[in-house]
Amino acid sequence: MKHFRLLVLGNGVSAYGSYLNMVALNVFVYDVTGSALAAGLFMAVRLGTSVGAGFVSGRLVSAYDRKRLIIGADLGQALALLVLLLAPEAGRISLLYCLAVVTGGCSTLSQVALRSSIPEIVGAEHRTRANSLLVTGRSLAMIAGFASAGVVVAQLGYTAAFVLDAGTFLVSASVLLVLPIRTRARSEGPGGAEEGAPGAGRRSLRLLWAGAPVLMAMIAVRAVDGLGSSSHNVALPVYSSLLDPAHPATFISQFWATWAVGTIIAQQVLARHNRRTGRTPGERAFAVGACVMSGAFIIVFSGLPTVPALATALLAGAADGVTEVVYVSRLQLVPDEQRGRLFGLSASAENAGFGLGMLISGSLLESFSPFQVVASLHGLAIVLCLALLTLLVLRRSPDGPGRLREAGDSAVREGRG
């Protein structure tokens, strides 16, 4: 865990760069082109690349060293930013869309490779704690990135923002380069046979196939969660402007800061629960948490006074943090040889849901209120979560998926999965 904490630090630095990048690049595209359509196309190219990169990343992390892939992804983003800076102004517009492809693909590859590697880096028994640390680091990075982006661009300019951004990716790659960590399971012993108990590979595959319907349902929930997440992201500036036309950014900053605090609090609670019980909350906790999260986001847009609205945002952040860790930890129970492809599929589903939701939410806001848009898309997520919860209840039996998941936990802890 000592080495992993350093990895979390490096990942947090690169996450800060990503959030800074998200704001600075979008504003830069609009400034350079003077076109809202060009800025929207830039975001569409980046999201579209992220969707396609999920499938490709799943294959790459299953075939190649994941540590090198993460380092390569960080260096690729840093290099792309530096090329944009050094290019003549006349060629920057076309390079912007190349940059969208590079950043979208590399960020997805890095995420898939890191999530797939955690059980091998820290040990399966510590994966929940490790996932909590990563979520906490990224939440802090999000606050810092969004809060500082406007100041950096306004006070120092785009060049300084892009140099700082590239520097964060170089820091992350350097930290990972010097860490003595292993990112892939040792599948073969000295004689070429699979290590562990006899028949371990067959048991792992049986566990995977037995849990496949639930895993696919969880991935579907995450995709629809992406629809809901895009709705409150798109509706938030509109809603904030309605609350305070003179200061539209006030509620946005309060909302995201409170949401992030809720996420961090949830990680502390999860870590204590894991240390005390040695177990990770399962699929039911994921379904219930996703319902609470979507319901809380709907309530935030219902016209409450500021203090109750922010208290609800705190609850939404806590539920979001719980579902993120439970979801990733559950997928990490899958045997290492299948884990990369599963996380690649998950990344594509989440990014596709978010991208589609951006288009749907933007068009719906032309005719409906922010509350109606958020309630409709997050309501769809609640319906799917309730369907997943029903599936879990109906499937539960002495030999059902609950027992299979516990057996999977045990097999992974013992090094059999």
PDB file of C-alpha atoms in Angstrom, residues 188-195:
ATOM      1  CA  GLU A 188       2.165 -19.677 -15.108  1.00  0.00           C
ATOM      2  CA  GLY A 189       4.639 -21.338 -12.818  1.00  0.00           C
ATOM      3  CA  PRO A 190       8.153 -22.557 -13.602  1.00  0.00           C
ATOM      4  CA  GLY A 191       6.831 -25.620 -15.390  1.00  0.00           C
ATOM      5  CA  GLY A 192       4.315 -23.693 -17.477  1.00  0.00           C
ATOM      6  CA  ALA A 193       1.323 -24.870 -15.446  1.00  0.00           C
ATOM      7  CA  GLU A 194      -1.084 -22.483 -13.874  1.00  0.00           C
ATOM      8  CA  GLU A 195      -0.200 -21.550 -10.332  1.00  0.00           C
TER       9      GLU A 195
END
